[in-house]
C-alpha positions in Angstrom: -7.2 -2.2 -17.0 -3.5 -2.9 -17.0 -2.3 -3.1 -20.6 1.3 -2.6 -19.6 1.2 -6.1 -18.0 1.2 -9.2 -20.2 -2.0 -10.9 -21.3 -3.2 -13.3 -18.6 -1.3 -11.4 -15.8 -1.8 -12.5 -12.2 -2.5 -10.1 -9.4 -2.4 -10.3 -5.6 -4.0 -7.9 -3.2 -2.7 -7.9 0.4 -5.3 -6.5 2.8 -8.3 -7.3 0.5 -10.9 -7.2 3.3 -10.4 -3.4 3.7 -12.3 -0.7 1.7 -9.5 0.1 -0.7 -8.1 -3.5 -0.9 -11.5 -4.9 -1.8 -12.0 -2.3 -4.5 -8.7 -3.2 -6.1 -9.7 -6.9 -6.0 -13.1 -6.2 -7.5 -11.6 -4.3 -10.4 -8.9 -6.8 -11.1 -11.2 -9.8 -11.0 -13.4 -8.0 -13.5 -10.5 -7.5 -15.9 -10.6 -10.1 -18.7 -6.9 -9.7 -19.2 -6.2 -10.8 -15.6 -6.1 -14.6 -15.4 -6.1 -14.6 -11.6 -6.7 -12.1 -8.9 -6.2 -13.3 -5.3 -6.9 -11.4 -2.1 -5.5 -12.2 1.3 -6.2 -10.7 4.8 -6.4 -11.6 8.4 -9.1 -14.2 8.0 -8.3 -15.6 4.6 -6.4 -18.8 3.8 -3.6 -18.3 3.8 -3.9 -15.5 6.3 -1.7 -12.5 6.8 -1.8 -10.6 10.2 0.7 -8.0 11.1 0.1 -8.8 14.8 1.8 -12.1 14.0 4.9 -11.5 12.0 5.4 -15.2 11.3 2.2 -15.1 9.2 3.9 -12.9 6.6 6.4 -15.5 5.6 4.0 -18.3 5.9 1.5 -16.6 3.6 4.2 -15.9 1.0 5.3 -19.5 1.1 1.8 -20.7 0.7 1.2 -18.5 -2.4 4.5 -19.5 -4.1 2.7 -22.1 -6.2 0.0 -19.6 -7.3 2.6 -17.2 -8.7 4.5 -15.6 -10.1 2.5 -12.4 -9.8 2.8 -9.5 -12.2 1.0 -7.1 -9.8 1.1 -7.1 -6.0 -0.6 -4.3 -4.0 -0.3 -4.0 -0.2 -3.4 -2.1 1.0 -3.0 -2.8 4.7 -2.8 0.3 7.0 -4.2 2.0 10.0 -4.9 5.6 11.1 -7.0 5.1 14.2 -8.7 2.5 16.3 -11.6 2.5 18.8 -9.2 3.4 21.5 -6.9 6.0 20.0 -6.9 8.7 17.3 -4.1 10.7 15.5 -2.2 12.9 17.9 -3.0 16.6 17.8 0.0 17.7 19.8 3.4 16.4 21.1 2.0 15.9 24.6 -0.4 13.3 23.1 2.5 10.9 22.2 2.1 7.4 23.7 4.6 4.6 23.3 1.8 2.0 22.9 0.2 3.9 20.1 3.5 4.6 18.3 4.4 0.9 18.6 1.0 -0.3 17.3 0.8 2.0 14.3 4.4 1.3 13.3 3.7 -2.4 13.5 0.9 -2.1 11.0 2.0 0.7 8.7 5.8 0.1 8.7 7.1 -3.1 10.2 4.5 -5.4 8.6 4.8 -3.8 5.1 8.7 -4.0 5.4 8.6 -7.7 6.0 6.0 -8.1 3.2 8.4 -6.4 0.8 11.1 -8.8 1.9 9.0 -12.0 1.7 6.6 -11.2 -1.2 9.2 -9.8 -3.7 10.2 -13.3 -4.4 6.7 -14.0 -5.8 7.1 -11.3 -8.5 7.3 -12.3 -12.2 10.8 -11.7 -13.5 9.8 -10.4 -16.9 7.4 -7.6 -15.9 6.1 -6.8 -12.5 4.7 -4.1 -10.3 4.6 -3.9 -6.5 2.9 -1.1 -4.8 2.1 0.0 -1.2 -0.6 2.4 -0.1 1.2 5.3 1.6 -0.2 8.8 2.4 0.6 12.3 1.4 0.8 13.2 5.1 3.9 11.0 5.2 5.8 13.5 3.0 8.3 15.4 5.2 8.5 18.2 2.7 4.8 18.6 2.4 4.2 18.7 6.2 2.9 22.2 6.9 0.2 21.5 9.6 2.0 19.2 12.1 0.1 16.7 14.2 -0.6 13.1 13.5 2.8 12.2 14.7 2.8 8.4 14.6 0.8 8.1 11.3 3.0 10.7 9.5 6.2 9.1 10.8 5.1 5.5 10.0 4.2 6.4 6.4 7.5 8.4 6.0 9.4 5.3 7.2 7.4 3.1 4.8 8.3 5.4 1.9 12.0 5.0 2.8 11.7 1.2 3.0 10.1 1.1 -0.4 12.7 3.4 -2.0 15.6 1.3 -0.5 14.0 -1.9 -1.7 13.6 -0.4 -5.2 17.3 0.3 -5.4 18.2 -3.3 -4.4 15.6 -4.9 -6.8 17.0 -2.7 -9.6 20.1 -4.9 -9.4 18.4 -8.3 -9.0 14.9 -7.9 -10.5 15.5 -5.2 -13.1 12.0 -5.5 -14.6 10.2 -4.8 -11.3 8.6 -1.4 -10.6 8.0 -0.4 -6.9 5.7 2.5 -6.2 4.3 4.2 -3.1 0.7 5.5 -3.7 -1.4 8.2 -2.1 -5.0 7.3 -2.6 -6.5 10.6 -1.6 -9.4 10.9 0.8 -11.6 7.8 0.3 -14.9 7.1 1.9 -13.8 4.4 4.2 -13.6 3.3 7.9 -10.2 4.9 8.1 -11.4 8.3 6.9 -14.9 8.4 8.4 -14.0 10.2 11.7 -12.4 12.9 9.6 -15.5 13.6 7.4 -14.4 11.0 4.8 -18.0 10.3 4.0 -18.5 13.9 3.1 -15.2 14.8 1.2 -14.0 11.4 0.1 -14.4 9.5 -3.1 -15.8 6.0 -3.6 -13.1 3.4 -3.2 -13.7 2.0 -6.7 -12.9 5.3 -8.2 -9.7 5.7 -6.1 -8.6 2.1 -6.9 -9.2 2.7 -10.6 -7.2 5.9 -10.6 -4.3 4.2 -8.8 -4.2 1.3 -11.2 -4.1 3.8 -14.1 -1.1 5.5 -12.4 0.7 2.1 -11.9 0.0 1.2 -15.5 1.3 4.5 -17.0 4.5 5.0 -15.0 7.7 3.9 -16.7 10.1 1.5 -15.1 12.5 4.4 -14.5 10.1 5.7 -11.8 10.5 2.6 -9.6 11.0 3.8 -6.0 8.9 6.9 -6.4 5.9 8.3 -4.5 2.8 9.2 -6.6 -0.8 10.4 -5.9 -3.9 8.8 -7.4 -4.0 11.8 -9.8 -0.5 10.9 -11.2 1.3 13.7 -9.4 4.8 12.9 -8.2 5.0 13.7 -4.5 8.0 14.9 -2.5 9.5 12.7 0.1 
């Protein structure tokens, strides 16, 4: 599954109750080379909840004795809720929606990078975040989806900046932003995800393959599930 990581590697999936997060956890727990695969989410112990920023540091502290981890993947993200959907036009912008989506897609993941990077193995480690191709500024040709696009673009910048710093202090760590493609999930269902999306297990397997194959020199990069390097 992840031959680039050492025998007996340890993995942590943040957001393991979601469709993609649970698929990552299932695959890693089935890998005989992985000695431990842990998943955390809002209702786990420890719990991580981006509505409560203090939970991020507390979860990292609680997991310190279970590490170090060779692989950490953050699969937490939101596109829509029962009360709001991606904006179709500028007039649809709402402060509350912008604040809520940035809290989950950007602010929470930023603090997770800060707190959980200390749990990474020093000899060989990978930390990845689930981003989205629509967060690419250069690739934006259709417009719309203001808050989701902007939150993922900001997430990409945070990961890139973190990778530059960790290159100085944790030289054997690889940070990657991943685009999973359209996956049949709660997130994509209102947008015909069940018709055009792939099974989450297939998407997770593809993304693990990308993480496994990328050289350390690609730390701080943005890749699709198919191994395509995406523009910022």
